[in-house]
Amino acid sequence: MKTALAPARLGADDVLRVGLGGLRARPARVVLSALGIAIGIATMVAVIGISSSSKEDLLRRLDRLGTNLLTAKPGDTLFGDKAELPESAPGMVGRIGPVTAVGATGSVTATVRRTDRIPDEVTQGIAVQAATPDLLGTLGVGTASGSRLNAGTGRYPGVVLGSEAARRLGLDRAGGQVWIGGRWFVVVGVLRPAGLAPEIDRSALVGWDAARRYLGFDGHPTTIYERSTDASVGDVRDVLARTVSPEHPEEVEVSRPSDALEAKAAAAGAFTGLLLGLGAVALLVGGVGVANTMVVSVLERRREIGLRRSLGATRGQVRVQFLAESLLLSAFGGAAGVVLGAAVTTGFALWKDWPPVVPVWALGGALAATLAIGTAAGLYPAMRAARLPPTAALAAP
Amino acid sequence: MNTLGADAQGENIVELSGVTKEYAGGVQALRGVDLVIAPGELVAIAGPSGSGKSTLLHMIGTLDRPSGGGVRVAGHAVADLSDRELSALRARHIGFVFQQFHLAAGVSALDNVADGLLYGGAGLTERRERARAALERVGLGERTTHRPHQLSGGEQQRVAVARAIVGEPDLLLADEPTGNLDTAAGAGVLALLDELNRAGTTVAIITHDLEVASRAPRRVRVRDGLVVADERAEVGSR
Ligand SMILES: Nc1ncnc2c1ncn2[C@@H]1O[C@H](COP(=O)(O)OP(=O)(O)OP(=O)(O)O)[C@@H](O)[C@H]1O
Ligand SMILES: [Mg+2]
């Protein structure tokens, strides 16, 4: 008759079933306390998701624009005057081995206006620049309307407007005329945004020769753009200043426009700490809500606990049951929060025209946070439940 | 430690010897109870309110430990067992029926009964099969999908009885099982316990209803924490 007494193991499926059963008996309370967790998780997932989407967008743009573009600009002379680049500089740069394309712009003093009746001083922040024929090809800027400057339009009074310049002038398509330096120029093209060279967006580009002929351009380039193979960007950078201005290489400022975008992408990835902290606080409050629900639940269910003990549940099995309930509660909240956070991220990203990205590590983090909160919130109530005496089932109502 | 601890008595299901229970605050609920219940018996434990009946049931059912004296249940000395082992003892050897039915609201009669096997190690399918059989035994084979609120008080107590016997315990303990029922429903539940006893289950019923007690083949009377009478008699109604 006498055999060794060892409690049977409660299978994981039974733990789950009992835990779910406990929650199902109080649905409204479950929804409300899971909501706290959901809001916290959703905030954190959305904050991470949105900043990741923004970063992804910048990285994709960078990918499209390339990181092999270098610019050379005149710096200051030893005496503090503005330096001047030699007229021959673009040609010299083109002769550097790995360089695949060269373009240049040169500042022109003239201003561009809609009509001759607008006073000379109203520039609207638009610079008139001479452009070499290869400039737009080097930058990879396409036209939104009309065509680029070519040999024909380059010599006669034609102008190509940068995207921002066109917007400010109120000309969204090619075909109109603008007043530059005392004569009418035909707008032969309107450009798309130039990406790596935002200064082009705010420029009215006139052909190199036309600028000399009609606008008194002196022929000295003020920005030289060049592209080389990706592998040789560093080598080109080393020799660029000397090539542009063999006599005064120290007066040449060389820069890589993609660096700015790269820095921006890095900054976008470092998500906004304040919002993340806000999400963490919401999560904490949610966890307190779950703990509260569980404590109340243990108080209310003294008799159920006693009954389970009389049916043969060990203290450990009672503890596991309440821990499971707390974990499930917080997992429901976490799952809802992830879905909500992902939905907010997707909505916001699509609105901003970004690729929606929710990093896997954020989902893993949400899961880990949910489990940690569920455990922390359930531990104390579960211990209390386990400590209740089995006689609680017989206690008078 | 146990005056009845000899091997010859190992076959008794319950052996209490000199059991005392003192609650915090100095209440002497039991003051030296000797009680032996053999397999197959039907014992009614009667006594006035506050006499210590429920406390006695806690001792027999290993829900609580005595302050003094020895308790053996199903051959195990309770004092030698850990809390885990006591849990296993209850899961395997003892079934309880309480005055309040303690059924889970919103859960079918079948699953309420199946929960009686939850801590015994059987899988869900087996638990449900056996629960169905237990419900049939208590006459509720047609009510398996009903939820507690769809059952009468008597039916609910029958479900609770089914839950208590689904594991085929050596001992069925009932504390005032008819306390919340009207006379007819109470009689039904008592008849059921009687029937289970005839089929071989050892049953101990606590009641303060002397009329109920008088129908049992063995009647133990408790007063002020002591057993004051222990009668075995052939009862006409049986
Ligand atoms: N947990 C407890 N703590 C302190 N005293 C208790 C406790 N449980 C019972 N008592 C006391 O022990 C005595 C016996 O109580 P018990 O519940 O065993 O009586 P009972 O015979 O079951 O009475 P009733 O018929 O009213 O259910 C009573 O005086 C009661 O007040
Ligand atoms: Mg009592």
PDB file of C-alpha atoms in Angstrom, chain A residues 140-382:
ATOM      1  CA  GLY A 140      23.725  62.310 -61.837  1.00  0.00           C
ATOM      2  CA  VAL A 141      20.922  64.877 -61.744  1.00  0.00           C
ATOM      3  CA  GLY A 142      18.003  64.176 -64.023  1.00  0.00           C
ATOM      4  CA  THR A 143      15.503  66.638 -65.435  1.00  0.00           C
ATOM      5  CA  ALA A 144      11.951  66.874 -64.200  1.00  0.00           C
ATOM      6  CA  SER A 145      11.002  68.736 -67.350  1.00  0.00           C
ATOM      7  CA  GLY A 146      12.783  69.767 -70.543  1.00  0.00           C
ATOM      8  CA  SER A 147      16.413  68.836 -71.149  1.00  0.00           C
ATOM      9  CA  ARG A 148      19.872  69.390 -69.727  1.00  0.00           C
ATOM     10  CA  LEU A 149      22.218  72.009 -71.089  1.00  0.00           C
ATOM     11  CA  ASN A 150      23.895  70.697 -74.191  1.00  0.00           C
ATOM     12  CA  ALA A 151      26.328  72.134 -76.651  1.00  0.00           C
ATOM     13  CA  GLY A 152      23.519  73.995 -78.420  1.00  0.00           C
ATOM     14  CA  THR A 153      21.781  75.462 -75.426  1.00  0.00           C
ATOM     15  CA  GLY A 154      25.095  76.069 -73.773  1.00  0.00           C
ATOM     16  CA  ARG A 155      26.134  78.736 -76.191  1.00  0.00           C
ATOM     17  CA  TYR A 156      22.841  80.539 -76.614  1.00  0.00           C
ATOM     18  CA  PRO A 157      20.855  82.180 -73.877  1.00  0.00           C
ATOM     19  CA  GLY A 158      19.258  79.143 -72.292  1.00  0.00           C
ATOM     20  CA  VAL A 159      19.051  78.293 -68.621  1.00  0.00           C
ATOM     21  CA  VAL A 160      18.394  75.157 -66.586  1.00  0.00           C
ATOM     22  CA  LEU A 161      16.785  75.705 -63.186  1.00  0.00           C
ATOM     23  CA  GLY A 162      17.537  73.691 -60.071  1.00  0.00           C
ATOM     24  CA  SER A 163      14.479  72.189 -58.418  1.00  0.00           C
ATOM     25  CA  GLU A 164      14.321  74.710 -55.600  1.00  0.00           C
ATOM     26  CA  ALA A 165      15.101  77.626 -57.885  1.00  0.00           C
ATOM     27  CA  ALA A 166      12.246  76.620 -60.182  1.00  0.00           C
ATOM     28  CA  ARG A 167       9.891  76.395 -57.241  1.00  0.00           C
ATOM     29  CA  ARG A 168      10.857  79.846 -55.983  1.00  0.00           C
ATOM     30  CA  LEU A 169      10.441  81.343 -59.431  1.00  0.00           C
ATOM     31  CA  GLY A 170       7.099  79.621 -59.795  1.00  0.00           C
ATOM     32  CA  LEU A 171       8.189  77.752 -62.915  1.00  0.00           C
ATOM     33  CA  ASP A 172       7.592  74.053 -62.652  1.00  0.00           C
ATOM     34  CA  ARG A 173       8.249  73.172 -66.261  1.00  0.00           C
ATOM     35  CA  ALA A 174      10.552  74.087 -69.095  1.00  0.00           C
ATOM     36  CA  GLY A 175       9.504  76.513 -71.806  1.00  0.00           C
ATOM     37  CA  GLY A 176       9.165  79.861 -70.042  1.00  0.00           C
ATOM     38  CA  GLN A 177      11.583  82.717 -69.933  1.00  0.00           C
ATOM     39  CA  VAL A 178      13.506  84.364 -67.136  1.00  0.00           C
ATOM     40  CA  TRP A 179      15.355  87.625 -66.942  1.00  0.00           C
ATOM     41  CA  ILE A 180      19.079  87.221 -66.234  1.00  0.00           C
ATOM     42  CA  GLY A 181      21.676  89.933 -66.370  1.00  0.00           C
ATOM     43  CA  GLY A 182      19.617  92.201 -68.568  1.00  0.00           C
ATOM     44  CA  ARG A 183      18.324  89.705 -71.128  1.00  0.00           C
ATOM     45  CA  TRP A 184      15.761  86.994 -71.548  1.00  0.00           C
ATOM     46  CA  PHE A 185      16.897  83.395 -71.168  1.00  0.00           C
ATOM     47  CA  VAL A 186      14.762  80.465 -72.249  1.00  0.00           C
ATOM     48  CA  VAL A 187      14.203  77.881 -69.532  1.00  0.00           C
ATOM     49  CA  VAL A 188      15.271  74.726 -71.344  1.00  0.00           C
ATOM     50  CA  GLY A 189      15.024  72.400 -68.351  1.00  0.00           C
ATOM     51  CA  VAL A 190      13.998  72.020 -64.722  1.00  0.00           C
ATOM     52  CA  LEU A 191      16.076  69.633 -62.644  1.00  0.00           C
ATOM     53  CA  ARG A 192      15.189  67.026 -60.070  1.00  0.00           C
ATOM     54  CA  PRO A 193      16.729  67.435 -56.596  1.00  0.00           C
ATOM     55  CA  ALA A 194      20.476  66.973 -56.861  1.00  0.00           C
ATOM     56  CA  GLY A 195      20.908  64.970 -53.684  1.00  0.00           C
ATOM     57  CA  LEU A 196      24.576  65.335 -52.913  1.00  0.00           C
ATOM     58  CA  ALA A 197      24.822  68.913 -54.215  1.00  0.00           C
ATOM     59  CA  PRO A 198      21.928  70.874 -52.722  1.00  0.00           C
ATOM     60  CA  GLU A 199      23.566  74.128 -53.897  1.00  0.00           C
ATOM     61  CA  ILE A 200      22.626  73.097 -57.462  1.00  0.00           C
ATOM     62  CA  ASP A 201      18.961  72.978 -56.396  1.00  0.00           C
ATOM     63  CA  ARG A 202      19.106  76.688 -55.634  1.00  0.00           C
ATOM     64  CA  SER A 203      20.936  77.628 -58.851  1.00  0.00           C
ATOM     65  CA  ALA A 204      20.038  78.820 -62.284  1.00  0.00           C
ATOM     66  CA  LEU A 205      22.580  77.132 -64.556  1.00  0.00           C
ATOM     67  CA  VAL A 206      23.765  78.832 -67.685  1.00  0.00           C
ATOM     68  CA  GLY A 207      26.136  77.267 -70.192  1.00  0.00           C
ATOM     69  CA  TRP A 208      29.849  77.960 -69.607  1.00  0.00           C
ATOM     70  CA  ASP A 209      30.367  79.762 -72.913  1.00  0.00           C
ATOM     71  CA  ALA A 210      27.038  81.571 -72.815  1.00  0.00           C
ATOM     72  CA  ALA A 211      27.889  82.859 -69.345  1.00  0.00           C
ATOM     73  CA  ARG A 212      31.152  84.259 -70.670  1.00  0.00           C
ATOM     74  CA  ARG A 213      29.458  85.816 -73.644  1.00  0.00           C
ATOM     75  CA  TYR A 214      26.353  87.301 -72.075  1.00  0.00           C
ATOM     76  CA  LEU A 215      26.996  87.593 -68.335  1.00  0.00           C
ATOM     77  CA  GLY A 216      30.620  88.607 -68.029  1.00  0.00           C
ATOM     78  CA  PHE A 217      31.722  85.338 -66.461  1.00  0.00           C
ATOM     79  CA  ASP A 218      35.496  85.258 -65.914  1.00  0.00           C
ATOM     80  CA  GLY A 219      35.893  81.520 -66.593  1.00  0.00           C
ATOM     81  CA  HIS A 220      37.250  80.602 -63.173  1.00  0.00           C
ATOM     82  CA  PRO A 221      35.468  77.594 -61.675  1.00  0.00           C
ATOM     83  CA  THR A 222      34.153  78.017 -58.115  1.00  0.00           C
ATOM     84  CA  THR A 223      33.265  74.361 -57.515  1.00  0.00           C
ATOM     85  CA  ILE A 224      34.700  71.349 -59.263  1.00  0.00           C
ATOM     86  CA  TYR A 225      32.820  68.068 -58.965  1.00  0.00           C
ATOM     87  CA  GLU A 226      34.482  64.783 -59.839  1.00  0.00           C
ATOM     88  CA  ARG A 227      33.667  61.125 -59.549  1.00  0.00           C
ATOM     89  CA  SER A 228      36.124  58.269 -59.523  1.00  0.00           C
ATOM     90  CA  THR A 229      35.926  54.542 -58.903  1.00  0.00           C
ATOM     91  CA  ASP A 230      34.888  53.773 -55.323  1.00  0.00           C
ATOM     92  CA  ALA A 231      38.215  52.152 -54.505  1.00  0.00           C
ATOM     93  CA  SER A 232      40.312  55.133 -55.498  1.00  0.00           C
ATOM     94  CA  VAL A 233      38.395  57.934 -53.751  1.00  0.00           C
ATOM     95  CA  GLY A 234      41.137  58.200 -51.135  1.00  0.00           C
ATOM     96  CA  ASP A 235      43.930  58.338 -53.706  1.00  0.00           C
ATOM     97  CA  VAL A 236      42.133  60.972 -55.744  1.00  0.00           C
ATOM     98  CA  ARG A 237      41.468  62.984 -52.641  1.00  0.00           C
ATOM     99  CA  ASP A 238      45.194  63.014 -51.897  1.00  0.00           C
ATOM    100  CA  VAL A 239      46.129  64.524 -55.256  1.00  0.00           C
ATOM    101  CA  LEU A 240      43.047  66.617 -55.991  1.00  0.00           C
ATOM    102  CA  ALA A 241      44.188  69.917 -54.457  1.00  0.00           C
ATOM    103  CA  ARG A 242      47.561  69.768 -56.188  1.00  0.00           C
ATOM    104  CA  THR A 243      45.954  68.941 -59.505  1.00  0.00           C
ATOM    105  CA  VAL A 244      43.391  71.722 -59.263  1.00  0.00           C
ATOM    106  CA  SER A 245      45.928  74.354 -58.276  1.00  0.00           C
ATOM    107  CA  PRO A 246      49.524  73.129 -58.722  1.00  0.00           C
ATOM    108  CA  GLU A 247      50.906  76.435 -57.485  1.00  0.00           C
ATOM    109  CA  HIS A 248      48.696  76.916 -54.437  1.00  0.00           C
ATOM    110  CA  PRO A 249      47.289  73.538 -53.380  1.00  0.00           C
ATOM    111  CA  GLU A 250      46.812  74.896 -49.861  1.00  0.00           C
ATOM    112  CA  GLU A 251      44.180  77.293 -51.214  1.00  0.00           C
ATOM    113  CA  VAL A 252      41.905  74.436 -52.320  1.00  0.00           C
ATOM    114  CA  GLU A 253      39.238  72.967 -50.068  1.00  0.00           C
ATOM    115  CA  VAL A 254      38.441  69.375 -50.899  1.00  0.00           C
ATOM    116  CA  SER A 255      35.380  67.699 -49.414  1.00  0.00           C
ATOM    117  CA  ARG A 256      33.188  64.644 -49.835  1.00  0.00           C
ATOM    118  CA  PRO A 257      29.493  65.631 -49.820  1.00  0.00           C
ATOM    119  CA  SER A 258      28.337  62.122 -48.886  1.00  0.00           C
ATOM    120  CA  ASP A 259      30.076  62.525 -45.521  1.00  0.00           C
ATOM    121  CA  ALA A 260      27.303  64.845 -44.369  1.00  0.00           C
ATOM    122  CA  LEU A 261      24.602  62.342 -45.337  1.00  0.00           C
ATOM    123  CA  GLU A 262      26.505  59.553 -43.667  1.00  0.00           C
ATOM    124  CA  ALA A 263      26.699  61.559 -40.457  1.00  0.00           C
ATOM    125  CA  LYS A 264      22.987  62.237 -40.701  1.00  0.00           C
ATOM    126  CA  ALA A 265      22.256  58.555 -41.156  1.00  0.00           C
ATOM    127  CA  ALA A 266      24.364  57.714 -38.129  1.00  0.00           C
ATOM    128  CA  ALA A 267      22.521  60.350 -36.099  1.00  0.00           C
ATOM    129  CA  ALA A 268      19.139  59.051 -37.245  1.00  0.00           C
ATOM    130  CA  GLY A 269      20.090  55.583 -36.074  1.00  0.00           C
ATOM    131  CA  ALA A 270      20.824  56.875 -32.604  1.00  0.00           C
ATOM    132  CA  PHE A 271      17.137  57.050 -31.689  1.00  0.00           C
ATOM    133  CA  THR A 272      15.658  59.797 -29.673  1.00  0.00           C
ATOM    134  CA  GLY A 273      16.472  58.961 -26.081  1.00  0.00           C
ATOM    135  CA  LEU A 274      13.689  61.049 -24.594  1.00  0.00           C
ATOM    136  CA  LEU A 275      10.896  59.252 -26.435  1.00  0.00           C
ATOM    137  CA  LEU A 276      12.445  55.919 -25.648  1.00  0.00           C
ATOM    138  CA  GLY A 277      12.560  56.872 -21.995  1.00  0.00           C
ATOM    139  CA  LEU A 278       8.901  57.809 -22.186  1.00  0.00           C
ATOM    140  CA  GLY A 279       8.123  54.368 -23.564  1.00  0.00           C
ATOM    141  CA  ALA A 280      10.133  52.782 -20.758  1.00  0.00           C
ATOM    142  CA  VAL A 281       8.126  54.711 -18.171  1.00  0.00           C
ATOM    143  CA  ALA A 282       4.865  53.608 -19.805  1.00  0.00           C
ATOM    144  CA  LEU A 283       6.133  50.037 -19.738  1.00  0.00           C
ATOM    145  CA  LEU A 284       7.029  50.330 -16.067  1.00  0.00           C
ATOM    146  CA  VAL A 285       3.591  51.698 -15.236  1.00  0.00           C
ATOM    147  CA  GLY A 286       2.102  48.843 -17.246  1.00  0.00           C
ATOM    148  CA  GLY A 287       4.167  46.390 -15.218  1.00  0.00           C
ATOM    149  CA  VAL A 288       2.897  47.904 -11.979  1.00  0.00           C
ATOM    150  CA  GLY A 289      -0.630  47.506 -13.355  1.00  0.00           C
ATOM    151  CA  VAL A 290      -0.024  43.839 -14.045  1.00  0.00           C
ATOM    152  CA  ALA A 291       1.441  43.315 -10.566  1.00  0.00           C
ATOM    153  CA  ASN A 292      -1.573  45.038  -9.054  1.00  0.00           C
ATOM    154  CA  THR A 293      -3.977  42.893 -11.045  1.00  0.00           C
ATOM    155  CA  MET A 294      -2.152  39.775  -9.955  1.00  0.00           C
ATOM    156  CA  VAL A 295      -2.119  40.733  -6.271  1.00  0.00           C
ATOM    157  CA  VAL A 296      -5.860  41.425  -6.361  1.00  0.00           C
ATOM    158  CA  SER A 297      -6.382  38.187  -8.204  1.00  0.00           C
ATOM    159  CA  VAL A 298      -4.554  36.200  -5.515  1.00  0.00           C
ATOM    160  CA  LEU A 299      -6.633  37.847  -2.780  1.00  0.00           C
ATOM    161  CA  GLU A 300      -9.855  37.041  -4.595  1.00  0.00           C
ATOM    162  CA  ARG A 301      -8.920  33.500  -5.401  1.00  0.00           C
ATOM    163  CA  ARG A 302      -7.840  32.239  -1.997  1.00  0.00           C
ATOM    164  CA  ARG A 303     -10.451  29.530  -2.187  1.00  0.00           C
ATOM    165  CA  GLU A 304      -9.535  28.428  -5.664  1.00  0.00           C
ATOM    166  CA  ILE A 305      -5.936  28.163  -4.504  1.00  0.00           C
ATOM    167  CA  GLY A 306      -6.976  26.128  -1.468  1.00  0.00           C
ATOM    168  CA  LEU A 307      -9.049  23.880  -3.693  1.00  0.00           C
ATOM    169  CA  ARG A 308      -6.085  23.270  -6.008  1.00  0.00           C
ATOM    170  CA  ARG A 309      -3.928  22.451  -3.005  1.00  0.00           C
ATOM    171  CA  SER A 310      -6.581  19.979  -1.817  1.00  0.00           C
ATOM    172  CA  LEU A 311      -6.588  18.455  -5.308  1.00  0.00           C
ATOM    173  CA  GLY A 312      -2.864  17.852  -4.903  1.00  0.00           C
ATOM    174  CA  ALA A 313      -1.190  20.955  -6.320  1.00  0.00           C
ATOM    175  CA  THR A 314       2.207  21.643  -4.743  1.00  0.00           C
ATOM    176  CA  ARG A 315       3.268  25.119  -3.697  1.00  0.00           C
ATOM    177  CA  GLY A 316       5.520  25.182  -6.738  1.00  0.00           C
ATOM    178  CA  GLN A 317       2.620  24.364  -9.046  1.00  0.00           C
ATOM    179  CA  VAL A 318       0.516  27.163  -7.566  1.00  0.00           C
ATOM    180  CA  ARG A 319       3.462  29.522  -7.968  1.00  0.00           C
ATOM    181  CA  VAL A 320       3.940  28.468 -11.575  1.00  0.00           C
ATOM    182  CA  GLN A 321       0.250  28.950 -12.287  1.00  0.00           C
ATOM    183  CA  PHE A 322       0.254  32.560 -11.136  1.00  0.00           C
ATOM    184  CA  LEU A 323       3.583  33.282 -12.765  1.00  0.00           C
ATOM    185  CA  ALA A 324       2.171  31.866 -15.989  1.00  0.00           C
ATOM    186  CA  GLU A 325      -0.871  34.112 -15.705  1.00  0.00           C
ATOM    187  CA  SER A 326       1.306  37.150 -15.188  1.00  0.00           C
ATOM    188  CA  LEU A 327       3.543  36.210 -18.110  1.00  0.00           C
ATOM    189  CA  LEU A 328       0.583  35.562 -20.384  1.00  0.00           C
ATOM    190  CA  LEU A 329      -1.001  38.842 -19.366  1.00  0.00           C
ATOM    191  CA  SER A 330       2.137  40.726 -20.157  1.00  0.00           C
ATOM    192  CA  ALA A 331       2.715  38.698 -23.337  1.00  0.00           C
ATOM    193  CA  PHE A 332      -0.733  39.692 -24.611  1.00  0.00           C
ATOM    194  CA  GLY A 333       0.143  43.311 -23.950  1.00  0.00           C
ATOM    195  CA  GLY A 334       3.548  42.871 -25.574  1.00  0.00           C
ATOM    196  CA  ALA A 335       2.113  41.233 -28.690  1.00  0.00           C
ATOM    197  CA  ALA A 336      -0.513  43.949 -29.059  1.00  0.00           C
ATOM    198  CA  GLY A 337       2.187  46.556 -28.491  1.00  0.00           C
ATOM    199  CA  VAL A 338       4.456  45.115 -31.188  1.00  0.00           C
ATOM    200  CA  VAL A 339       1.611  45.038 -33.691  1.00  0.00           C
ATOM    201  CA  LEU A 340       0.610  48.592 -32.782  1.00  0.00           C
ATOM    202  CA  GLY A 341       4.212  49.850 -32.864  1.00  0.00           C
ATOM    203  CA  ALA A 342       4.843  48.183 -36.226  1.00  0.00           C
ATOM    204  CA  ALA A 343       1.618  49.664 -37.594  1.00  0.00           C
ATOM    205  CA  VAL A 344       2.560  53.161 -36.425  1.00  0.00           C
ATOM    206  CA  THR A 345       6.036  52.755 -37.902  1.00  0.00           C
ATOM    207  CA  THR A 346       4.650  51.567 -41.230  1.00  0.00           C
ATOM    208  CA  GLY A 347       2.082  54.336 -41.379  1.00  0.00           C
ATOM    209  CA  PHE A 348       4.565  57.055 -40.522  1.00  0.00           C
ATOM    210  CA  ALA A 349       7.232  55.692 -42.875  1.00  0.00           C
ATOM    211  CA  LEU A 350       4.816  55.426 -45.790  1.00  0.00           C
ATOM    212  CA  TRP A 351       3.640  58.962 -45.131  1.00  0.00           C
ATOM    213  CA  LYS A 352       7.257  60.162 -45.154  1.00  0.00           C
ATOM    214  CA  ASP A 353       8.037  58.006 -48.195  1.00  0.00           C
ATOM    215  CA  TRP A 354      10.572  55.998 -46.201  1.00  0.00           C
ATOM    216  CA  PRO A 355      11.040  52.253 -46.359  1.00  0.00           C
ATOM    217  CA  PRO A 356       9.312  50.925 -43.180  1.00  0.00           C
ATOM    218  CA  VAL A 357      11.865  49.094 -41.038  1.00  0.00           C
ATOM    219  CA  VAL A 358      11.319  47.484 -37.631  1.00  0.00           C
ATOM    220  CA  PRO A 359      14.625  45.880 -36.670  1.00  0.00           C
ATOM    221  CA  VAL A 360      14.539  42.285 -35.487  1.00  0.00           C
ATOM    222  CA  TRP A 361      16.501  43.248 -32.394  1.00  0.00           C
ATOM    223  CA  ALA A 362      13.707  45.658 -31.438  1.00  0.00           C
ATOM    224  CA  LEU A 363      11.210  42.793 -31.613  1.00  0.00           C
ATOM    225  CA  GLY A 364      13.569  40.628 -29.590  1.00  0.00           C
ATOM    226  CA  GLY A 365      13.968  43.457 -27.110  1.00  0.00           C
ATOM    227  CA  ALA A 366      10.203  43.878 -26.854  1.00  0.00           C
ATOM    228  CA  LEU A 367       9.844  40.153 -26.185  1.00  0.00           C
ATOM    229  CA  ALA A 368      12.574  40.227 -23.565  1.00  0.00           C
ATOM    230  CA  ALA A 369      11.086  43.320 -21.899  1.00  0.00           C
ATOM    231  CA  THR A 370       7.650  41.701 -21.879  1.00  0.00           C
ATOM    232  CA  LEU A 371       8.949  38.522 -20.277  1.00  0.00           C
ATOM    233  CA  ALA A 372      11.024  40.445 -17.758  1.00  0.00           C
ATOM    234  CA  ILE A 373       8.050  42.613 -16.779  1.00  0.00           C
ATOM    235  CA  GLY A 374       5.718  39.629 -16.604  1.00  0.00           C
ATOM    236  CA  THR A 375       8.136  37.771 -14.352  1.00  0.00           C
ATOM    237  CA  ALA A 376       8.879  40.752 -12.131  1.00  0.00           C
ATOM    238  CA  ALA A 377       5.191  41.614 -11.808  1.00  0.00           C
ATOM    239  CA  GLY A 378       4.149  38.028 -11.148  1.00  0.00           C
ATOM    240  CA  LEU A 379       6.865  36.935  -8.746  1.00  0.00           C
ATOM    241  CA  TYR A 380       5.529  38.491  -5.573  1.00  0.00           C
ATOM    242  CA  PRO A 381       1.833  37.607  -6.147  1.00  0.00           C
ATOM    243  CA  ALA A 382       2.853  34.059  -7.092  1.00  0.00           C
TER     244      ALA A 382
END
